[in-house]
Short mmCIF file of C-alpha atoms and ligand atoms in Angstrom, two decimals:
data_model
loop_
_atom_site.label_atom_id
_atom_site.label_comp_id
_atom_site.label_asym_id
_atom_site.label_seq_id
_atom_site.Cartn_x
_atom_site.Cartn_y
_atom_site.Cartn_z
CA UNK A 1 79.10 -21.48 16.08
CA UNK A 2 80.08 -21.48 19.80
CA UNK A 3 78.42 -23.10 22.50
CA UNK A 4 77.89 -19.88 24.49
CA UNK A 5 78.44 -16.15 24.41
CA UNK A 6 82.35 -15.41 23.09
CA UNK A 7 84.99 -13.00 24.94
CA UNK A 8 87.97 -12.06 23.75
CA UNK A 9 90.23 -11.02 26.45
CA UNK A 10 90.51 -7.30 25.90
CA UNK A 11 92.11 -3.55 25.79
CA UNK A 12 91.36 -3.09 29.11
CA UNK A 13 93.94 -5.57 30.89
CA UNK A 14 96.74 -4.26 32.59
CA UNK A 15 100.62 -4.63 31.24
CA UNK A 16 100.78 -7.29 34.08
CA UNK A 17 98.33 -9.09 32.36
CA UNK A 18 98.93 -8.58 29.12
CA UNK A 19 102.45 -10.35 30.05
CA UNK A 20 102.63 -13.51 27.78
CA UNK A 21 103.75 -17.09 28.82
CA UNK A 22 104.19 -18.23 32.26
CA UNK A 23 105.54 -14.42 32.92
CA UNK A 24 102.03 -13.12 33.58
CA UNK A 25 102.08 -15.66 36.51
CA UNK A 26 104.61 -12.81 38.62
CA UNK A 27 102.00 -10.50 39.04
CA UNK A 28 100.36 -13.03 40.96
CA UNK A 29 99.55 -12.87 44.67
CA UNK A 30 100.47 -16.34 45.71
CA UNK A 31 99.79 -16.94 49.36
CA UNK A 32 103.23 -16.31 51.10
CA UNK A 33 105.41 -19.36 52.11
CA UNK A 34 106.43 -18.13 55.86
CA UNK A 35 109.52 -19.25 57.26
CA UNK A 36 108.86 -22.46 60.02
CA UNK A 37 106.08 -23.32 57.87
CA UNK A 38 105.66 -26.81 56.29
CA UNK A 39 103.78 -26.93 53.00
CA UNK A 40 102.66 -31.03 52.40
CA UNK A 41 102.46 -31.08 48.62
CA UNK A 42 101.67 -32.94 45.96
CA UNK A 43 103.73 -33.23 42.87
CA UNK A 44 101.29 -35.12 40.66
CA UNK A 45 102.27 -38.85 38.84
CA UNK A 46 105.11 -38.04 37.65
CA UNK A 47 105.43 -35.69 34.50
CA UNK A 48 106.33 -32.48 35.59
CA UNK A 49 103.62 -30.40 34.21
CA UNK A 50 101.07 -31.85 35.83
CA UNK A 51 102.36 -30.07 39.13
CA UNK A 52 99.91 -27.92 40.61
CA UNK A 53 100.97 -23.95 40.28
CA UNK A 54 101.05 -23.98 43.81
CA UNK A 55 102.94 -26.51 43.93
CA UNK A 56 105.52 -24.56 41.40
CA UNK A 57 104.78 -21.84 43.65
CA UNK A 58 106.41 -23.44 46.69
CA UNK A 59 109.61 -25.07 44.77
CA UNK A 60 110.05 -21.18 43.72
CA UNK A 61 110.48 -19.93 47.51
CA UNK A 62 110.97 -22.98 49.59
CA UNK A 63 114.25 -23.37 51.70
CA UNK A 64 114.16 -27.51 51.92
CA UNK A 65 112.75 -29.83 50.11
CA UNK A 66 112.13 -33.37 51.65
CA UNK A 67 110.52 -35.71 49.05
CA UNK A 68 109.68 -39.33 48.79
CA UNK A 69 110.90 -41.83 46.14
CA UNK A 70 108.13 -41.32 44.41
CA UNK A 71 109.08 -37.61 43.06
CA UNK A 72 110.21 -37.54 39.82
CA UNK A 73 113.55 -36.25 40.04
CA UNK A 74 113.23 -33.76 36.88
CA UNK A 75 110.23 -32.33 38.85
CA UNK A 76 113.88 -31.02 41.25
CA UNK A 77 115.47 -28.85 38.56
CA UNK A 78 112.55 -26.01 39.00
CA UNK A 79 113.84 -26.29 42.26
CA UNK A 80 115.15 -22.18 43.83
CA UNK A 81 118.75 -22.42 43.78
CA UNK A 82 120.53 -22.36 47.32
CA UNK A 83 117.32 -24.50 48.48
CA UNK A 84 118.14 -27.52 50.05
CA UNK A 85 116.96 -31.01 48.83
CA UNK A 86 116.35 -33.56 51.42
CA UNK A 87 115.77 -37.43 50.13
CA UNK A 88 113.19 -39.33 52.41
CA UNK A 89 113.20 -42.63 50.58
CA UNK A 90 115.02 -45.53 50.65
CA UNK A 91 118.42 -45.89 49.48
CA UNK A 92 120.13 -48.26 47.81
CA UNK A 93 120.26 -51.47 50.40
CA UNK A 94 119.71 -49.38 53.05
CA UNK A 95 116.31 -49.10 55.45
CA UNK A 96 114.26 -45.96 54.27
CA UNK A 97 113.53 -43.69 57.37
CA UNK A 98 110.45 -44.56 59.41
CA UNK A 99 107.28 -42.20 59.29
CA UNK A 100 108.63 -41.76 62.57
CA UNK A 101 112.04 -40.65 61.73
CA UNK A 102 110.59 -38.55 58.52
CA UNK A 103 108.22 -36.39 61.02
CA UNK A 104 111.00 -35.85 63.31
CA UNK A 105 112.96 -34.35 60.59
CA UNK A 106 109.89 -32.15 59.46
CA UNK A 107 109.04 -31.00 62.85
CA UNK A 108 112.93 -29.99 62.91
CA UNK A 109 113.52 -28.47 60.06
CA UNK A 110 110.28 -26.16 61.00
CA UNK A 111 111.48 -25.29 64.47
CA UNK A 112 114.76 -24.35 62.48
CA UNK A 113 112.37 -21.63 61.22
CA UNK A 114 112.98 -22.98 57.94
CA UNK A 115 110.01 -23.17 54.34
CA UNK A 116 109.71 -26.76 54.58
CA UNK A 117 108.29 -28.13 51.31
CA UNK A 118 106.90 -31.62 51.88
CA UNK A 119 106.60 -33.29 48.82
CA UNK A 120 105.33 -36.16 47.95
CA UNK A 121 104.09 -38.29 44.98
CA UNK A 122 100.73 -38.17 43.22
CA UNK A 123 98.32 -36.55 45.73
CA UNK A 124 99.65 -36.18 49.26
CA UNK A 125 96.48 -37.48 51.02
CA UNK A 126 96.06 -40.94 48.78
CA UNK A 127 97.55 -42.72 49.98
CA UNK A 128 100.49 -41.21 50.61
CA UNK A 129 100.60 -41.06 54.69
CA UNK A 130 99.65 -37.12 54.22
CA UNK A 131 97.49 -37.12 56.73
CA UNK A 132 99.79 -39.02 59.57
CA UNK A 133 102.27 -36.30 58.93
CA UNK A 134 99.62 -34.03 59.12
CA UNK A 135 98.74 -35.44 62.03
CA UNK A 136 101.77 -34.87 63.87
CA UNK A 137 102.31 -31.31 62.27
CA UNK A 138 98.98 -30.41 64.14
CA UNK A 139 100.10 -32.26 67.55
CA UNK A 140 103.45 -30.35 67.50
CA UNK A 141 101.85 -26.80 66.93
CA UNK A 142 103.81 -26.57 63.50
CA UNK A 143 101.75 -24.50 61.03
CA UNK A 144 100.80 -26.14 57.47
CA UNK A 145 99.10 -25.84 54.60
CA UNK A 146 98.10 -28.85 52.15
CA UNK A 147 98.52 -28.68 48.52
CA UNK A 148 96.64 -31.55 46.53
CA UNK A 149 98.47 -33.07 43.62
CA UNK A 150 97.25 -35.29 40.76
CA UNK A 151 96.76 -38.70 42.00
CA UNK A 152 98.20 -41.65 39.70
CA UNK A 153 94.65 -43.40 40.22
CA UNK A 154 93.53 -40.40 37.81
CA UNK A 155 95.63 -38.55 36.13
CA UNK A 156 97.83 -41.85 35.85
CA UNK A 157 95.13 -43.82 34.50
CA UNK A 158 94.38 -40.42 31.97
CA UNK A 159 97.61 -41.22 30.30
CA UNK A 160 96.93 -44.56 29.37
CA UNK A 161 93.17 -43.61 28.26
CA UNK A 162 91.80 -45.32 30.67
CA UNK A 163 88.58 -42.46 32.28
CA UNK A 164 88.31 -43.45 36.04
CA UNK A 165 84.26 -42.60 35.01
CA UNK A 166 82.37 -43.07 32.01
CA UNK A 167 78.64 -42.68 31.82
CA UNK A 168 78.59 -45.70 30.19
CA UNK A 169 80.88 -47.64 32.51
CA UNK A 170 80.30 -46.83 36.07
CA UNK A 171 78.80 -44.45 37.98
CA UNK A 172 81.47 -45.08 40.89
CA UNK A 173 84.79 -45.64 41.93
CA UNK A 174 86.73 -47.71 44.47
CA UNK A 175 90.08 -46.63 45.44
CA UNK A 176 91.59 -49.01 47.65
CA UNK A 177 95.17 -50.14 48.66
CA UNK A 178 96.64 -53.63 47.54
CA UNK A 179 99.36 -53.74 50.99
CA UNK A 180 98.47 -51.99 54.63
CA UNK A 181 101.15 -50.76 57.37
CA UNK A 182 102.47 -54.41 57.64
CA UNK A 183 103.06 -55.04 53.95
CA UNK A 184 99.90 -57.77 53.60
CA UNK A 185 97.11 -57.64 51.72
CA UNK A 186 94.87 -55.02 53.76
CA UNK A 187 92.40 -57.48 56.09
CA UNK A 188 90.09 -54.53 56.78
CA UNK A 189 89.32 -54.50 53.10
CA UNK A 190 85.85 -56.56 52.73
CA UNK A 191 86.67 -57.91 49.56
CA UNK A 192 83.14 -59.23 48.56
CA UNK A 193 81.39 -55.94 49.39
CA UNK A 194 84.41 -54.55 46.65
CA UNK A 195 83.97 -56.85 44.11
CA UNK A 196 80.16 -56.25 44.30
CA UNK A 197 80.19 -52.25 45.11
CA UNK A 198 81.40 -50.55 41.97
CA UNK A 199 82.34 -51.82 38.12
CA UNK A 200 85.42 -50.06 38.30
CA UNK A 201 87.97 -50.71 41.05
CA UNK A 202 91.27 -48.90 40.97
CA UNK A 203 94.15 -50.06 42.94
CA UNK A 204 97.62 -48.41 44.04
CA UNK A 205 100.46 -50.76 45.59
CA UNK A 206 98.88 -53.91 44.62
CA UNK A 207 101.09 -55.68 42.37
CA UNK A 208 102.67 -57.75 45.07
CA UNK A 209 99.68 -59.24 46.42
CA UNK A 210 97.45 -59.14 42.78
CA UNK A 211 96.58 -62.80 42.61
CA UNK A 212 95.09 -62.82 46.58
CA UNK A 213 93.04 -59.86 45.45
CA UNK A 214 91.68 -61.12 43.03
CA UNK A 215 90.94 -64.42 44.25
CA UNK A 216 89.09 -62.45 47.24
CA UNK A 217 87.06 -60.61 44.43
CA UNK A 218 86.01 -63.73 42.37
CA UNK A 219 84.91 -65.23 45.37
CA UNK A 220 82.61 -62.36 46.24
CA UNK A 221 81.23 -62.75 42.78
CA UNK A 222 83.76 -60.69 40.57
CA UNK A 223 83.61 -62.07 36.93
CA UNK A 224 87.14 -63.80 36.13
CA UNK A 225 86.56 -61.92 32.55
CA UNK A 226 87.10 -58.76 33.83
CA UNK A 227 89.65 -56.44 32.15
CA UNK A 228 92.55 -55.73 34.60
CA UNK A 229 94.82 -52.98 32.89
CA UNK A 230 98.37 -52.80 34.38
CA UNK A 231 99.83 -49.08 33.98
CA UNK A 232 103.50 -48.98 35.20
CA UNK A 233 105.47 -45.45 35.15
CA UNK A 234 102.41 -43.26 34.45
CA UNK A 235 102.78 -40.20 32.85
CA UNK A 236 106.48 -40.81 32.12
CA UNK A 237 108.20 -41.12 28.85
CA UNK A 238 108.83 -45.18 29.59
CA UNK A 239 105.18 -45.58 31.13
CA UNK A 240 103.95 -48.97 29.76
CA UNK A 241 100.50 -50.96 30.19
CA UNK A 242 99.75 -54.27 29.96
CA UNK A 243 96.25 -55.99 30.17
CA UNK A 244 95.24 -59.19 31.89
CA UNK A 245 91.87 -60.74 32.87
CA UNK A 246 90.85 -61.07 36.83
CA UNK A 247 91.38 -64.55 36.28
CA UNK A 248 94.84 -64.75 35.27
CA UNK A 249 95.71 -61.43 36.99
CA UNK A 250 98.05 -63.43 39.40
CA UNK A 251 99.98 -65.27 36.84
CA UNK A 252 100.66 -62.62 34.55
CA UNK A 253 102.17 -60.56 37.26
CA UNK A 254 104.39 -63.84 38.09
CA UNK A 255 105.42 -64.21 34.50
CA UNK A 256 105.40 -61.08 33.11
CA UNK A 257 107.14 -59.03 36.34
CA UNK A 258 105.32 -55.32 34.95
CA UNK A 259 107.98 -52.55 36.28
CA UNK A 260 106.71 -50.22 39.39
CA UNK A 261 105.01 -48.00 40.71
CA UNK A 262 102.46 -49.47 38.58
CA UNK A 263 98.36 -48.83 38.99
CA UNK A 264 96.07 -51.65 38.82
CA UNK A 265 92.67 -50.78 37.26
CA UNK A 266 89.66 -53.44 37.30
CA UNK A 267 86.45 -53.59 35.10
CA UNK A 268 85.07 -51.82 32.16
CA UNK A 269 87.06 -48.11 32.12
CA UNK A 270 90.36 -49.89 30.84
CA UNK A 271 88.16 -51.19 27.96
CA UNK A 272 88.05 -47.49 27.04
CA UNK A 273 91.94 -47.57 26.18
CA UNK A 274 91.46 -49.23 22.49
CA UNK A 275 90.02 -46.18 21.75
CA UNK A 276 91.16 -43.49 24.10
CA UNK A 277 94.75 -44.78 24.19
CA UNK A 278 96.79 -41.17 23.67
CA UNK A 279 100.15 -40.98 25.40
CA UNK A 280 101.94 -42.75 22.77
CA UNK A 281 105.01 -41.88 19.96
CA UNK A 282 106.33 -38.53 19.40
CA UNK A 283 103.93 -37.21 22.37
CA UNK A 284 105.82 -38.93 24.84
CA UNK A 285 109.44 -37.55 23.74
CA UNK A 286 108.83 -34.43 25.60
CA UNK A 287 110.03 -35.18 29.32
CA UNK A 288 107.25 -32.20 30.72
CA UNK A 289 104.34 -34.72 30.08
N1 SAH B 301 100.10 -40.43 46.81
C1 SAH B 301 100.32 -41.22 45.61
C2 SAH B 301 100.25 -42.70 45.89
C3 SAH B 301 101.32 -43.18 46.85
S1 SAH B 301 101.24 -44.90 47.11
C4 SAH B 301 99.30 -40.79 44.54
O1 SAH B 301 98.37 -40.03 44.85
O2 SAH B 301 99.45 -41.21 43.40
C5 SAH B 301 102.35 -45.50 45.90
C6 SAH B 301 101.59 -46.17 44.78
O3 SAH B 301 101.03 -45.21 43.91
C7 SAH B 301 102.44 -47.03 43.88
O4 SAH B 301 102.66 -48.31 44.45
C8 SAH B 301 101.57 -47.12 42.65
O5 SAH B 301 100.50 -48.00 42.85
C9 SAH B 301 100.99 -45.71 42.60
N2 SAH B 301 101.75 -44.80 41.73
C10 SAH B 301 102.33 -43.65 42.07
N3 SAH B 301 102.91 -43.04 41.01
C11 SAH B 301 102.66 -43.85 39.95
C12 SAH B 301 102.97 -43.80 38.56
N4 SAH B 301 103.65 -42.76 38.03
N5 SAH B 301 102.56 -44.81 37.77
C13 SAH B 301 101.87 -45.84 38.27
N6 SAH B 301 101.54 -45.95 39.57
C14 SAH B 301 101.92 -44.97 40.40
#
């Protein structure tokens, strides 16, 4: 028996919508994507399906695309052809272009009265300097329009069945950053109101400094037992995820060297993974997600 009332969709749809398949999507009315516009978008973890439609939308009828290391680069190929693709990361030895340098460029290319499709990894606005380019957009008098993505903190974590809430777990949530603007661990962060504020702590970008942190929490009272799950690659076909205790958090990064990006999840919700643990075998042979 059903939980509720059942529909079946009907007679009475239209031949758009009886279309079948992601062909039912063209009789969509997507917002337009005007020219001198820049759309700051998120592309999600990694796999490509977990790209917002939007976000699909915008690859579709874009003229450049300037996009961070971060972007998977299969996420490209659904990319119009004759659009432009414009790398913003760092390249091989060489010094990746400043924030500075990268909003120049956008500002630019929108003057140009080119679609300027911003995108980024995970969530554009998590850490992700979305809003500084934002920022600037707004100063300049360049029109935007944001376009969340999955964030690895979440849908990362999904994939290796770890639930960033869990009735049973934690009621709440810390998402914090393990390195700030100058590459240290982040001094405005007050670790001992952290380690005391919520069970489960996730962490992006905080590999390099994992044993301070977690000093900083024990010493506010964090339980050296605590799980620490490791999830490097999230969402991709080589995404591995090793587990640690607070305690010897800083070691096992030191010995064990656990490939990047990589999220760092503290406390109870990686305990979940024994039994939630999905992404795994054939599943992870198809390169969509
Ligand atoms: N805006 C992004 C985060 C950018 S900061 C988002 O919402 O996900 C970069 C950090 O994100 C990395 O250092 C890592 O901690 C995390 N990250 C991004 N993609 C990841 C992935 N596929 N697997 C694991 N961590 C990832």
């Amino acid at each position: 028996m059903g939980l509720g009332p059942t529909k079946r969709i009907g007679e009475w749809l239209g031949t758009a919508e009886r279309a079948t398949g992601f062909a039912r999507l063209d009789a969509e009315a997507f917002p337009a994507f005007e020219p001198g516009w820049v759309w700051l978008t998120g592309a999600g973890p990694g796999a490509p399906g977990l790209m917002s439609l939007m976000c699909y939308h915008a690859l579709q009828t874009c003229d450049v695309v300037v996009y961070d290391a971060l972007v998977n680069p299969d996420i490209l190929r659904w990319v119009k052809v004759g659009a432009e693709l414009e790398y913003a990361g760092k390249r091989g030895g060489k010094p990746s272009p400043t924030q500075k340098d990268i909003t120049h460029r956008l500002i630019d290319l929108a003057r140009a009265g080119k679609r300027v499709l911003r995108l980024k990894g995970g969530d554009p606005f998590m850490f992700g300097r979305g809003g500084e380019e934002c920022q600037h957009l707004a100063l300049a008098g360049i029109p935007f329009r944001i376009v969340p993505g999955i964030t690895s903190g979440i849908g990362g974590l999904a994939y290796a069945g770890v639930p960033a809430t869990h009735r049973d777990t934690n009621h709440s949530v810390i998402f914090l950053t393990g390195h700030d603007a100058t590459g240290n661990m982040p001094a405005s962060v007050n670790w001992a109101a952290v380690a005391k504020a919520s069970p489960v702590i996730v962490m992006y970008m905080a590999l390099k400094h994992l044993g301070e942190i977690a000093a900083a929490l024990m010493a506010g009272g964090r339980d050296g037992g605590d799980c620490v799950a490791i999830v490097s690659n999230a969402s991709m076909p080589h995404q591995q995820t090793a587990e640690t205790t607070l305690a010897e958090a800083g070691a096992f990064v030191a010995s064990a060297d656990p490939p990047t990006p990589a999220i760092v999840v503290v406390g109870g919700a990686a305990d979940w993974r024994s039994l939630l643990d999905w992404y795994k075998g054939a599943i992870r042979d198809n390169p969509i997600g």
